[in-house]
Structure formats: C-alpha cells, structure tokens
Coordinates of C-alpha atoms in Angstrom, one line a residue:
X89 CA -3.3 -29.4 -25.4
X90 CA -1.0 -30.7 -22.7
X91 CA 2.4 -29.0 -22.3
X92 CA 3.7 -32.5 -21.3
X93 CA 1.7 -35.1 -23.3
X94 CA 4.0 -37.8 -21.9
X95 CA 1.9 -37.7 -18.7
X96 CA -1.1 -38.9 -20.7
X97 CA 0.3 -40.7 -23.8
X98 CA 3.0 -43.3 -24.0
X99 CA 5.1 -44.1 -27.1
X100 CA 4.8 -47.5 -28.6
X101 CA 7.7 -49.7 -27.7
X102 CA 9.9 -50.8 -30.7
X103 CA 10.2 -54.4 -31.7
X104 CA 13.7 -55.7 -30.8
X105 CA 14.2 -57.2 -34.2
X106 CA 17.9 -56.4 -34.7
X107 CA 18.3 -58.6 -37.8
X108 CA 15.3 -57.3 -39.7
X109 CA 15.4 -57.8 -43.4
X110 CA 12.5 -55.8 -44.7
X111 CA 14.3 -52.5 -45.2
X112 CA 16.3 -54.0 -48.1
X113 CA 13.3 -55.7 -49.7
X114 CA 12.0 -54.4 -53.1
X115 CA 8.3 -54.8 -54.2
X116 CA 8.4 -56.7 -57.5
X117 CA 4.8 -58.1 -57.6
X118 CA 1.4 -57.1 -56.3
X119 CA -0.2 -58.6 -53.2
X120 CA -3.5 -60.5 -53.2
X121 CA -6.0 -57.7 -53.1
X122 CA -9.2 -57.9 -51.0
X123 CA -11.7 -55.2 -51.2
X124 CA -13.5 -54.4 -48.0
X125 CA -15.6 -51.6 -49.5
X126 CA -18.9 -53.4 -48.9
X127 CA -18.1 -54.3 -45.3
X128 CA -15.6 -52.2 -43.5
X129 CA -16.3 -49.3 -45.9
X130 CA -20.0 -49.6 -45.7
X131 CA -20.2 -49.7 -42.0
X132 CA -18.3 -46.4 -41.8
X133 CA -20.9 -44.5 -43.9
X134 CA -23.2 -42.0 -42.4
X135 CA -25.9 -43.6 -44.6
X136 CA -25.0 -47.2 -45.3
X137 CA -25.5 -48.4 -48.9
X138 CA -28.9 -49.7 -49.9
X139 CA -29.2 -52.8 -52.1
X140 CA -28.9 -50.9 -55.4
X141 CA -25.8 -49.0 -54.4
X142 CA -24.2 -52.2 -52.9
X143 CA -24.8 -54.0 -56.2
X144 CA -23.3 -51.2 -58.2
X145 CA -20.2 -51.1 -56.0
X146 CA -19.9 -54.9 -56.3
X147 CA -20.1 -54.8 -60.1
X148 CA -17.5 -52.0 -60.2
X149 CA -15.1 -54.1 -58.0
X150 CA -15.5 -57.0 -60.4
X151 CA -14.7 -54.8 -63.4
X152 CA -11.6 -53.4 -61.6
X153 CA -10.4 -57.0 -61.2
X154 CA -10.8 -57.9 -57.5
X155 CA -10.9 -61.7 -57.0
X156 CA -11.5 -61.5 -53.2
X157 CA -14.3 -59.2 -52.0
X158 CA -15.7 -58.9 -48.5
X159 CA -19.3 -58.4 -49.3
X160 CA -20.8 -57.9 -45.8
X161 CA -21.4 -58.6 -42.2
X162 CA -24.5 -60.7 -42.7
X163 CA -25.2 -61.3 -39.0
X164 CA -25.1 -57.6 -38.2
X165 CA -28.1 -56.5 -40.3
X166 CA -30.9 -57.8 -42.4
X167 CA -29.8 -55.5 -45.2
X168 CA -26.4 -57.2 -45.3
X169 CA -27.9 -60.7 -45.0
X170 CA -30.3 -60.0 -47.9
X171 CA -27.6 -58.6 -50.1
X172 CA -25.5 -61.7 -49.6
X173 CA -28.5 -63.9 -50.5
X174 CA -29.2 -61.9 -53.6
X175 CA -25.7 -62.3 -54.9
X176 CA -25.8 -66.1 -54.4
X177 CA -29.4 -66.8 -55.5
X178 CA -29.2 -64.5 -58.6
X179 CA -25.9 -66.1 -59.6
X180 CA -24.1 -62.7 -59.7
X181 CA -20.7 -63.9 -58.4
X182 CA -18.2 -64.8 -61.2
X183 CA -16.7 -68.2 -60.8
X184 CA -13.2 -66.8 -60.3
X185 CA -14.2 -64.5 -57.5
X186 CA -14.3 -65.5 -53.8
X187 CA -16.7 -63.7 -51.6
X188 CA -15.8 -63.1 -48.0
X189 CA -18.0 -62.5 -45.0
X190 CA -17.1 -61.4 -41.5
X191 CA -18.3 -62.9 -38.2
X192 CA -17.3 -62.3 -34.6
X193 CA -16.4 -65.2 -32.3
X194 CA -20.0 -65.7 -31.1
X195 CA -21.8 -68.9 -31.8
X196 CA -25.2 -67.7 -32.8
X197 CA -23.7 -65.0 -35.1
X198 CA -21.4 -67.6 -36.8
X199 CA -24.4 -69.9 -37.4
X200 CA -26.4 -66.9 -38.9
X201 CA -23.4 -66.1 -41.1
X202 CA -23.4 -69.7 -42.5
X203 CA -27.1 -69.4 -43.2
X204 CA -26.4 -66.3 -45.3
X205 CA -23.8 -67.9 -47.5
X206 CA -25.6 -71.2 -48.0
X207 CA -25.2 -72.3 -51.6
X208 CA -22.1 -70.1 -52.4
X209 CA -19.6 -71.7 -54.8
X210 CA -16.6 -70.1 -53.0
X211 CA -16.5 -68.4 -49.7
X212 CA -13.9 -67.0 -47.2
X213 CA -15.3 -67.2 -43.7
X214 CA -13.6 -64.5 -41.7
X215 CA -13.5 -64.9 -37.9
X216 CA -12.3 -62.2 -35.6
X217 CA -12.0 -61.5 -31.9
X218 CA -10.2 -58.8 -29.9
X219 CA -6.9 -59.7 -28.4
X220 CA -5.3 -56.5 -27.1
X221 CA -4.8 -56.0 -23.3
X222 CA -7.3 -53.2 -23.0
X223 CA -9.9 -55.4 -24.7
X224 CA -9.1 -58.4 -22.6
X225 CA -9.4 -56.4 -19.5
X226 CA -12.2 -54.0 -20.1
X227 CA -14.4 -55.5 -22.8
X228 CA -14.1 -59.3 -22.7
X229 CA -13.1 -59.8 -19.0
X230 CA -10.7 -62.7 -19.8
X231 CA -7.0 -63.4 -19.5
X232 CA -4.7 -64.5 -22.3
X233 CA -5.8 -68.2 -21.9
X234 CA -9.4 -67.1 -22.2
X235 CA -8.7 -65.2 -25.4
X236 CA -6.9 -68.2 -26.9
X237 CA -9.8 -70.5 -26.0
X238 CA -12.4 -68.0 -27.4
X239 CA -10.6 -68.0 -30.7
X240 CA -9.8 -71.7 -31.0
X241 CA -13.3 -72.9 -29.9
X242 CA -15.0 -70.7 -32.5
X243 CA -12.5 -71.7 -35.1
X244 CA -13.6 -75.3 -34.4
X245 CA -17.2 -74.4 -34.8
X246 CA -16.5 -72.8 -38.2
X247 CA -14.7 -75.9 -39.3
X248 CA -17.6 -78.2 -38.2
X249 CA -20.3 -76.0 -39.9
X250 CA -18.2 -75.8 -43.1
X251 CA -17.9 -79.6 -43.2
X252 CA -21.7 -79.8 -43.2
X253 CA -21.9 -77.5 -46.3
X254 CA -19.6 -79.5 -48.5
X255 CA -21.0 -77.9 -51.7
X256 CA -19.0 -74.7 -51.0
X257 CA -15.3 -74.3 -51.6
X258 CA -14.3 -72.9 -48.2
X259 CA -11.3 -70.9 -47.1
X260 CA -10.9 -69.7 -43.5
X261 CA -9.6 -66.3 -42.3
X262 CA -8.8 -65.2 -38.8
X263 CA -8.1 -61.7 -37.5
X264 CA -6.7 -61.1 -34.0
X265 CA -8.4 -57.7 -33.8
X266 CA -6.2 -54.9 -32.6
X267 CA -3.1 -56.9 -33.6
X268 CA -1.2 -53.6 -33.6
X269 CA -1.9 -53.2 -29.8
X270 CA -1.4 -56.9 -28.9
X271 CA 1.8 -58.4 -27.4
X272 CA 3.5 -60.3 -30.2
X273 CA 3.8 -63.5 -28.1
X274 CA 0.1 -63.4 -27.3
X275 CA -0.7 -62.9 -31.0
X276 CA 1.5 -65.8 -31.9
X277 CA -0.2 -68.1 -29.4
X278 CA -3.7 -67.2 -30.6
X279 CA -2.7 -67.6 -34.3
X280 CA -1.1 -71.0 -33.6
X281 CA -4.2 -72.2 -31.7
X282 CA -6.5 -71.2 -34.6
X283 CA -4.3 -72.8 -37.3
X284 CA -3.9 -75.9 -35.1
X285 CA -7.7 -76.3 -35.4
X286 CA -7.9 -75.5 -39.1
X287 CA -4.8 -77.5 -40.2
X288 CA -4.1 -75.6 -43.4
X289 CA -1.7 -77.0 -45.9
X290 CA 0.4 -75.3 -48.7
X291 CA -2.2 -76.5 -51.1
X292 CA -5.1 -75.5 -48.9
X293 CA -4.0 -72.3 -47.1
X294 CA -5.8 -70.2 -44.6
X295 CA -5.5 -66.4 -44.1
X296 CA -4.2 -64.7 -41.0
X297 CA -5.2 -61.1 -41.2
X298 CA -3.1 -58.7 -39.0
X299 CA -4.9 -55.4 -38.7
X300 CA -3.7 -52.1 -37.5
X301 CA -7.2 -51.6 -36.1
X302 CA -6.0 -48.3 -34.7
X303 CA -2.7 -46.9 -35.9
X304 CA -0.6 -46.0 -32.9
X305 CA 3.0 -46.2 -34.3
X306 CA 5.2 -45.4 -37.2
X307 CA 4.9 -47.8 -40.1
X308 CA 8.3 -49.4 -39.4
X309 CA 7.1 -50.8 -36.1
X310 CA 4.2 -52.6 -37.8
X311 CA 6.7 -53.9 -40.4
X312 CA 8.8 -55.3 -37.6
X313 CA 5.7 -56.9 -36.1
X314 CA 4.9 -58.5 -39.5
X315 CA 8.4 -59.9 -40.0
X316 CA 8.5 -61.2 -36.4
X317 CA 5.2 -62.9 -36.8
X318 CA 6.2 -64.5 -40.2
X319 CA 9.3 -65.9 -38.5
X320 CA 7.7 -67.2 -35.4
X321 CA 4.2 -68.6 -36.2
X322 CA 3.7 -72.3 -36.9
X323 CA 2.7 -73.5 -40.4
X324 CA 3.9 -70.3 -42.2
X325 CA 4.1 -72.2 -45.5
X326 CA 0.4 -72.9 -45.2
X327 CA -0.7 -69.3 -44.2
X328 CA -1.4 -66.2 -46.3
X329 CA -0.4 -63.2 -44.2
X330 CA -2.8 -60.4 -44.8
X331 CA -2.3 -56.7 -43.8
X332 CA -5.4 -54.6 -42.9
X333 CA -4.1 -51.1 -42.1
X334 CA -6.2 -48.2 -41.0
X335 CA -5.1 -44.6 -41.4
X336 CA -5.4 -42.9 -38.0
X337 CA -1.9 -41.4 -38.2
X338 CA -2.2 -40.7 -42.0
X339 CA 0.4 -43.4 -42.8
X340 CA -1.9 -46.3 -43.9
X341 CA -0.3 -46.5 -47.4
X342 CA 3.2 -46.6 -45.9
X343 CA 2.1 -49.2 -43.4
X344 CA 0.8 -51.5 -46.1
X345 CA 3.8 -51.1 -48.3
X346 CA 6.3 -51.8 -45.5
X347 CA 4.2 -54.7 -44.4
X348 CA 4.4 -56.2 -47.9
X349 CA 8.2 -55.7 -47.8
X350 CA 8.2 -57.5 -44.4
X351 CA 6.4 -60.6 -45.7
X352 CA 2.6 -59.8 -46.0
X353 CA 1.1 -61.6 -49.0
X354 CA -2.3 -59.9 -49.1
X355 CA -3.8 -56.4 -48.5
X356 CA -7.3 -55.6 -47.4
X357 CA -8.6 -52.1 -48.0
X358 CA -11.0 -49.8 -49.7
X359 CA -11.1 -47.7 -52.9
X360 CA -9.8 -44.2 -52.2
X361 CA -9.4 -45.0 -48.5
X362 CA -13.0 -45.0 -47.2
X363 CA -13.5 -46.7 -43.8
X364 CA -14.0 -46.0 -40.1
X365 CA -12.5 -42.9 -38.6
X366 CA -9.8 -41.7 -41.0
X367 CA -10.3 -44.7 -43.3
X368 CA -9.0 -48.1 -44.4
X369 CA -5.9 -48.1 -46.5
X370 CA -6.4 -46.9 -50.0
X371 CA -6.0 -49.8 -52.4
X372 CA -5.9 -47.5 -55.4
X373 CA -3.0 -45.6 -53.9
X374 CA -0.9 -48.8 -53.2
X375 CA -1.7 -50.3 -56.6
X376 CA -0.8 -47.2 -58.6
X377 CA 2.4 -46.7 -56.5
X378 CA 3.4 -50.2 -57.7
X379 CA 2.4 -49.2 -61.3
X380 CA 4.8 -46.2 -61.2
X381 CA 7.6 -48.6 -60.2
X382 CA 7.0 -50.8 -63.3
X383 CA 4.9 -53.4 -61.5
X384 CA 1.6 -54.5 -62.9
X385 CA -0.8 -54.2 -59.9
X386 CA -3.4 -56.6 -61.5
X387 CA -6.2 -54.1 -61.0
X388 CA -7.6 -51.9 -63.8
X389 CA -7.8 -48.2 -63.1
X390 CA -7.7 -47.1 -66.8
X391 CA -10.9 -45.1 -66.3
X392 CA -10.3 -43.8 -62.8
X393 CA -12.7 -40.9 -63.1
X394 CA -15.6 -43.3 -63.7
X395 CA -14.6 -45.4 -60.7
X396 CA -14.5 -42.3 -58.6
X397 CA -18.0 -41.3 -59.7
X398 CA -19.3 -44.8 -58.7
X399 CA -17.6 -44.7 -55.4
X400 CA -18.8 -41.1 -54.6
X401 CA -22.4 -42.2 -55.6
X402 CA -22.3 -45.4 -53.5
X403 CA -20.6 -43.9 -50.5
X404 CA -22.3 -40.5 -50.7
X405 CA -18.9 -39.0 -49.8
X406 CA -16.7 -36.8 -52.1
X407 CA -13.2 -37.7 -53.0
X408 CA -10.8 -34.9 -52.0
X409 CA -9.5 -32.9 -55.0
X410 CA -5.9 -33.5 -53.8
X411 CA -6.4 -37.2 -53.3
X412 CA -3.5 -39.1 -54.9
X413 CA -4.0 -40.2 -58.5
X414 CA -7.8 -39.5 -58.7
X415 CA -8.4 -36.0 -57.2
X416 CA -9.4 -33.3 -59.6
X417 CA -6.3 -31.3 -58.9
X418 CA -3.6 -33.9 -58.5
X419 CA -2.2 -33.5 -62.0
X420 CA -2.6 -29.7 -62.0
X421 CA 0.2 -27.2 -61.6
X422 CA -0.5 -23.5 -60.9
X423 CA 3.1 -22.6 -60.1
X424 CA 4.9 -20.8 -62.9
X425 CA 8.2 -22.7 -62.4
X426 CA 6.4 -26.0 -62.4
X427 CA 4.4 -25.1 -65.5
X428 CA 7.5 -24.1 -67.4
X429 CA 9.3 -27.4 -66.5
X430 CA 6.3 -29.5 -67.6
X431 CA 5.9 -27.6 -70.9
X432 CA 9.5 -28.1 -71.8
X433 CA 9.5 -31.8 -70.8
X434 CA 6.4 -32.4 -72.9
X435 CA 8.0 -30.7 -75.9
X436 CA 11.1 -32.9 -75.5
X437 CA 9.2 -36.2 -74.9
X438 CA 8.8 -38.7 -77.8
X439 CA 6.2 -41.5 -78.0
X440 CA 7.7 -44.6 -76.4
X441 CA 10.1 -42.8 -74.1
X442 CA 10.4 -43.9 -70.5
X443 CA 8.1 -41.6 -68.4
X444 CA 10.3 -38.9 -67.0
X445 CA 8.1 -35.9 -66.4
X446 CA 8.7 -33.2 -63.8
X447 CA 5.9 -33.0 -61.2
X448 CA 3.9 -35.9 -62.8
X449 CA 4.7 -39.3 -61.3
X450 CA 2.3 -41.1 -63.7
X451 CA 1.0 -40.4 -67.2
X452 CA -2.6 -39.2 -66.6
X453 CA -3.6 -40.8 -69.9
X454 CA -2.8 -44.2 -68.4
X455 CA -5.7 -43.5 -66.0
X456 CA -8.1 -42.3 -68.7
X457 CA -7.5 -38.7 -67.9
X458 CA -6.6 -36.0 -70.4
X459 CA -3.8 -33.4 -70.3
X460 CA -6.4 -30.6 -70.2
X461 CA -6.1 -29.8 -66.5
X462 CA -2.4 -30.4 -66.1
X463 CA -1.7 -26.6 -66.2
X464 CA -4.2 -24.1 -64.9
X465 CA -3.4 -20.4 -64.5
X466 CA -3.9 -18.1 -61.5
X467 CA -1.8 -15.4 -59.9
X468 CA 0.9 -17.9 -59.0
X469 CA 1.4 -18.9 -62.6
X470 CA 3.9 -17.7 -65.3
X471 CA 4.5 -17.6 -69.0
X472 CA 5.1 -21.4 -69.3
X473 CA 1.6 -22.3 -68.1
X474 CA -0.1 -19.6 -70.3
X475 CA 1.9 -20.8 -73.3
X476 CA 1.1 -24.4 -72.6
X477 CA -2.6 -23.8 -72.6
X478 CA -2.6 -21.8 -75.8
X479 CA -0.6 -24.5 -77.5
X480 CA -2.5 -27.5 -76.2
X481 CA -5.9 -26.0 -76.6
X482 CA -5.5 -23.6 -79.6
X483 CA -2.4 -24.8 -81.4
X484 CA -0.4 -21.6 -80.9
X485 CA 3.4 -22.0 -80.4
X486 CA 4.4 -18.6 -78.9
X487 CA 8.0 -17.5 -79.2
X488 CA 9.6 -17.0 -75.8
X489 CA 9.7 -13.2 -75.9
X490 CA 6.0 -13.1 -76.8
X491 CA 5.3 -15.5 -73.9
X492 CA 6.9 -13.0 -71.6
X493 CA 5.0 -10.0 -73.1
X494 CA 1.6 -11.8 -73.0
X495 CA 2.1 -13.2 -69.5
X496 CA 2.3 -9.6 -68.2
X497 CA -1.1 -8.9 -69.9
X498 CA -2.7 -11.9 -68.3
X499 CA -1.1 -11.2 -64.9
X500 CA -2.7 -7.7 -65.0
X501 CA -6.1 -9.2 -65.6
X502 CA -5.7 -11.7 -62.8
X503 CA -4.5 -9.1 -60.4
X504 CA -7.6 -7.0 -61.2
X505 CA -10.1 -9.8 -61.0
X506 CA -8.4 -12.1 -58.3
X507 CA -9.4 -15.4 -59.8
X508 CA -8.2 -18.3 -61.8
X509 CA -8.4 -17.9 -65.6
X510 CA -9.2 -20.8 -67.8
X511 CA -7.8 -21.7 -71.2
X512 CA -10.9 -20.1 -72.7
X513 CA -10.3 -17.0 -70.7
X514 CA -6.7 -16.8 -71.8
X515 CA -7.7 -17.2 -75.5
X516 CA -10.2 -14.3 -75.1
X517 CA -7.5 -12.1 -73.6
X518 CA -5.1 -13.1 -76.3
X519 CA -7.7 -12.5 -79.0
X520 CA -8.5 -9.1 -77.7
X521 CA -4.9 -8.0 -77.0
X522 CA -3.6 -9.1 -80.4
X523 CA -6.6 -7.9 -82.4
X524 CA -7.6 -11.4 -83.5
X525 CA -11.3 -11.1 -83.0
X526 CA -13.4 -11.0 -86.2
X527 CA -13.3 -7.5 -87.7
X528 CA -10.6 -6.2 -85.4
X529 CA -8.0 -6.2 -88.2
X530 CA -8.9 -6.8 -91.8
X531 CA -6.9 -6.7 -95.0
X532 CA -8.4 -6.3 -98.5
X533 CA -7.5 -5.5 -102.1
X534 CA -4.0 -6.8 -101.5
X535 CA -1.9 -6.6 -104.7
X536 CA 1.7 -7.4 -105.3
X537 CA 3.7 -6.2 -108.4
X538 CA 7.3 -7.1 -109.4
X539 CA 9.1 -3.9 -110.1
X540 CA 12.5 -5.4 -111.0
X541 CA 15.8 -6.0 -109.3
X542 CA 14.1 -8.4 -106.9
X543 CA 11.9 -5.6 -105.5
X544 CA 8.1 -5.7 -105.3
X545 CA 5.4 -3.2 -104.8
X546 CA 2.5 -3.9 -102.5
X547 CA -0.8 -2.1 -102.2
X548 CA -3.6 -2.8 -99.9
X549 CA -6.5 -1.5 -97.8
X550 CA -6.9 -2.3 -94.2
X551 CA -9.1 -1.6 -91.2
X552 CA -7.6 -1.7 -87.7
X553 CA -9.9 -1.3 -84.7
X554 CA -12.3 0.6 -86.9
X555 CA -9.7 2.9 -88.5
X556 CA -9.4 2.5 -92.3
X557 CA -6.3 3.2 -94.2
X558 CA -4.6 2.5 -97.6
X559 CA -1.1 1.3 -98.1
X560 CA 1.3 1.6 -101.1
X561 CA 5.0 0.7 -100.6
X562 CA 8.0 -0.9 -102.2
X563 CA 10.6 -3.3 -100.8
X564 CA 12.8 -6.4 -101.2
X565 CA 9.8 -8.6 -100.5
X566 CA 6.1 -8.4 -99.7
X567 CA 6.6 -7.8 -96.0
X568 CA 9.3 -5.2 -96.5
X569 CA 7.1 -3.4 -99.1
X570 CA 4.1 -3.6 -96.8
X571 CA 6.0 -2.1 -93.9
X572 CA 7.2 0.7 -96.1
X573 CA 3.7 1.5 -97.1
X574 CA 2.4 1.2 -93.5
X575 CA 5.1 3.6 -92.3
X576 CA 4.0 6.1 -94.9
X577 CA 0.3 5.8 -94.0
X578 CA 0.9 5.9 -90.2
X579 CA 3.4 8.8 -90.4
X580 CA 5.8 7.0 -88.1
X581 CA 8.6 4.5 -89.0
X582 CA 7.7 0.9 -88.5
X583 CA 10.5 -1.7 -88.2
X584 CA 10.2 -5.5 -88.0
X585 CA 12.7 -6.9 -85.5
X586 CA 11.8 -10.6 -85.3
X587 CA 9.6 -13.0 -87.1
X588 CA 8.2 -16.5 -86.4
X589 CA 5.6 -18.6 -88.1
X590 CA 4.2 -22.2 -87.9
X591 CA 1.3 -24.1 -89.4
X592 CA -1.8 -24.9 -87.3
X593 CA -3.4 -28.2 -88.1
X594 CA -3.1 -30.1 -91.4
X595 CA -4.9 -30.8 -94.6
X596 CA -7.2 -28.4 -96.5
X597 CA -8.2 -26.6 -93.3
X598 CA -4.7 -25.8 -92.2
X599 CA -3.9 -22.3 -91.2
X600 CA -0.7 -20.4 -90.5
X601 CA 0.2 -18.4 -87.4
X602 CA 2.7 -15.5 -87.7
X603 CA 4.3 -13.6 -84.9
X604 CA 6.3 -10.4 -85.5
X605 CA 8.1 -8.2 -83.1
X606 CA 7.9 -4.6 -84.3
X607 CA 9.2 -1.2 -83.2
X608 CA 6.9 1.7 -83.9
X609 CA 8.9 5.0 -83.9
X610 CA 10.9 5.2 -80.7
X611 CA 8.5 3.1 -78.6
X612 CA 9.4 -0.2 -77.0
X613 CA 9.1 -3.2 -79.2
X614 CA 5.8 -5.0 -79.2
X615 CA 4.5 -8.2 -80.8
X616 CA 1.7 -8.7 -83.2
X617 CA -0.1 -11.9 -84.2
X618 CA -1.8 -12.9 -87.5
X619 CA -3.7 -16.1 -88.4
X620 CA -4.7 -16.9 -91.9
X621 CA -4.8 -19.7 -94.4
X622 CA -2.1 -17.8 -96.4
X623 CA 1.2 -17.3 -94.7
X624 CA 1.9 -14.0 -96.4
X625 CA -1.5 -12.6 -95.3
X626 CA -0.9 -14.0 -91.8
X627 CA 2.4 -12.1 -91.6
X628 CA 0.9 -8.8 -92.8
X629 CA -2.0 -9.1 -90.4
X630 CA 0.6 -9.7 -87.6
X631 CA 2.4 -6.5 -88.6
X632 CA -0.9 -4.6 -88.5
X633 CA -1.6 -6.1 -85.0
X634 CA 1.7 -5.0 -83.7
X635 CA 1.5 -1.5 -85.1
X636 CA -1.9 -1.1 -83.6
X637 CA -0.7 -2.2 -80.2
X638 CA 2.4 0.0 -80.5
X639 CA 0.3 3.1 -81.2
X640 CA -2.7 2.3 -78.9
X641 CA -1.6 0.1 -76.0
X642 CA -4.0 1.4 -73.4
X643 CA -7.2 0.5 -75.2
X644 CA -5.8 -2.9 -75.8
X645 CA -5.2 -3.6 -72.1
X646 CA -8.7 -2.4 -71.3
X647 CA -10.1 -4.7 -74.0
X648 CA -8.2 -7.7 -72.6
X649 CA -9.6 -7.1 -69.1
X650 CA -13.1 -6.7 -70.5
X651 CA -12.8 -9.9 -72.5
X652 CA -13.0 -12.1 -69.3
X653 CA -15.0 -9.8 -67.1

C-alpha cells in the first residue's frame, strides 16, 4: 500500500448544498421496493440461475410482497429471453405485479427487449447508458452533448415501440449509469432530456433511477446529490426518484436510507445484498430497519429462514452467519454479561410490552425464529447464559448462588475441552454433577410418623452413587427429621442453609424441582438438586444430592467432564 495514497486516489468533492434538509428528515413510510435479484443479482453469480431456480426465486419474491420485479436482461442472453417469455406465456405474473426489464441504449437490443415482453399486461422498460466522465471519454468516445443525444434518441425509440404495443400498460425508467460519478449538472441535463421525450404526468409517472454504480463516497454525499437532483430537475411531480446503491464501501444500507431521507421514493436492491462485486443494497436489511422503528415495510419476512434457504439455493451462495437479521448467529450471545442482561430482561418482560431487550433490536419470533439460539455457551460465557438455557430448554429456575456454583463446573469442562457446549451438553453436565441421572440417587421405603409436639419421625432407605444406607431420624418436619437421620448415617453433621423450589410444567405430568444448599461437616456449602412429582421427595433427593457432592466432589467433577466427552 502507498504511504501517500493521495498521489493515486482523490477524495470525492462534497456537494455545496448548504441548506440541505435531509438530516432532519424521519422515515415514516416504506419506499416502493423493486427487487433486482433476477437481473442484477443473477448476473453477479458464478453460475447464473437456470430456469427452475429463476422461477423459484420469482415465486418467493411474489410471496414476500414485491410489486415491482426486474426479471431479467432479455437481450443479453437466450436464457433470460426464454424466462421472460415463460412468465408471460404461462400467465405466471400476478395482475398487481409489474415486471421490469433492462436494456442498454442500443437500438437492436431495445427492439429485442420489446420482443421478449410482447403480450405482458404490465411492464417497466428500463433504459440505461453511462454518463460519467471516464465512460464518456474512454468507453463511449462522446462529449456531454453526445451522451444527452444518446439517451434522448433511445428514449424516443422506446416510446415509439411502446405505442405499437398498446396492449401493455407501460411505464418507463431511465438510469444515468454511474450517476454517483457524474457531474450533477450533466445528470440534470440528461434526465431532463429523457423526460422531455417521455412527457410523464403526476398520473402517469416515469422512474428516474440514480445508481451508486460504484460507491466512492460517504453516504451523506449521495444524499446531497439526491436532494440536489430532486430540487433541480424538471417535472419532479411526475417522476419517481429511485435509489440503486451498491456496497463497495460497505455502506449500501446507509446510502439507501439517507437517499430516502433526501427524497428518493423507491429502492432497487436484492435479498440479503447479492449483486456485483460487494453486492447490491440489501432490501431485507432496509425493510427490517424500518420495522424496528415501528414502520410497516410492506414486505413479509415472517419466515426469514425459509427465504434464506431459497436464496441460498437459487444463488448457490451462502448467507453469512453474522448477516443482519438472518444470519445463524445474529441473535446469539456468547458473552456472559450480555447473557445475564438478556435473561433478566426476558424475565421482566410481559406479553404486549414495547420491545425493549438488551442486545436484541428485533424480536426473533417476528421473523419466525425461536429463542433457542439466543444464548449459546462457550468459554466467554457466564452463569446467566447457562441458567437461561437450563430454564428455557429444561424448565429449571436455578437460584443465583447455584448459578454461580454450577457455572464454575461448566467452565472447567469448557476449559478442558476448548469448545462450545450446547443446551444438551449443559444438561448432561448438570445431570451428572447433581446426581440426577436415573439410578444415581434413589429413595425407597420412606415413612413418616407423627411423634407429638409437632415433631415427626422419618425412616427411609437410599442409594447414592451405588452406596446404600438406611436413615432414621426425628425433627420439626420431614426435612429436619431426614437431615437428622442422614447425619447419623453419614457420621458427620449435615445442615441445610438455603432452600428453593418450583413446579415444572402443569397438569397431571407436573413435577417439582428442589434446590438445597447444605454444609457437610466443616466443608464449604454445596448445592443439591432433586426432581420428583412429590415436592417432599424432591427436597429429600436434593439433600442426598448435596451431601453426596459435599463428601465426594472429585468424582462428581470427573463425571461432569465425561458427560460431554
């Protein structure tokens, strides 16, 4: 790279629009959307779509709700020509959808394009020619007057050919290609020359499409160009201003949004940003940005994963896992602090509340996605994420001190194995650590006898990790009596410090989960967990779980690690 890039690259000059109004504008309605997936998107593919994939993409665009779809460049290839004919001849175009076809300003290609759309009910004929200085000088070999004549003469041809096909409801569109690199005064003159030919009216508008064919500047400069153009072109009330951003600088979405604020009425782009080089602007991104601001975008992305699958199949290109709104990981938090905030916010949220959720700009369920992948656990995670997964997937509401204790167990496993752990993995670790696997802790022959003065006697037999023992104790309640008997059997004092319980599920299949914090002898307190249909049995099983962990912690940690190995 050059130490002084200014010797090779020059910055784009700002537009001297000192009274610009767009920075104060607020987007309160969606633009007219035009999908270019079947044209601009298709021509950017390593392997262009065949007829079957084209049709599947077209049908998906219809389901999403697009009313203007650029279906091809029929003069460029026989495949595109045949696809256009199939849609028309097989009557596959809904009455409320306008197809759009692209043609360069060359007579024989324009005539070929009209052949392709013969018999269409509604059609947008999209004419373009390059206008930028480098194109005038190097490619076309004409001056400004020559470019104006090129555009206006071919606009005239389009009008004449359309008049001969009166059975079609025509609209015309013109793109000064490389508008973002063209002098504003030159663009104005070309646009005015074209609309002078077409003579649009407020009732019969034409479209002027202003592409950032190659992004060279920050989005604010393009917004200034849009506002300047809207102010200075003739027949503005009869013209739909369309933005067609590309993404060379990675700012295509911002470019489109600022263009809308500056007066653009329409946006052309592709689903998930497919297109030449770094792509066309991502219509899904813009639409859902509007949605998160309370604006109905007029497009349906309520099953966004299915749309992604279709686009990946048709384009033969993957959608990045971090792609806004649709990527596999965009609603996923690994960070412990993020997970803790999300867990607390979900717990506080009530149905019908305004969406205020840390780290989640949109409710995944609005896009047909579940909460399953919101929190995933790796070495960067903490207690909040682990607790969230156990609650959302297994119905366990761990008390905070237990969350802290168990997160250390999971962290030890992840440090040893160096990989992400799933909800299923976490459950296996939890099940092993707290003796919840079938046969790990059992309780049988449990009897309770009232011995007066509010005291009871409890007797039972238990097996803990293969060790069998009998209990017989007395106390102020069944748990107190059970702990008395357990202390006698274990030969070491057992003391319950904290107790929590909750129901799991409802109806006849409901179970109870009990969590007890126990001190065994002089050791540090540990938790135990018990799950049973009967809350008393669940609590006693939790006491056995804690006592086992307090007296045999090493084997428990080894078992937890083996559980996900």
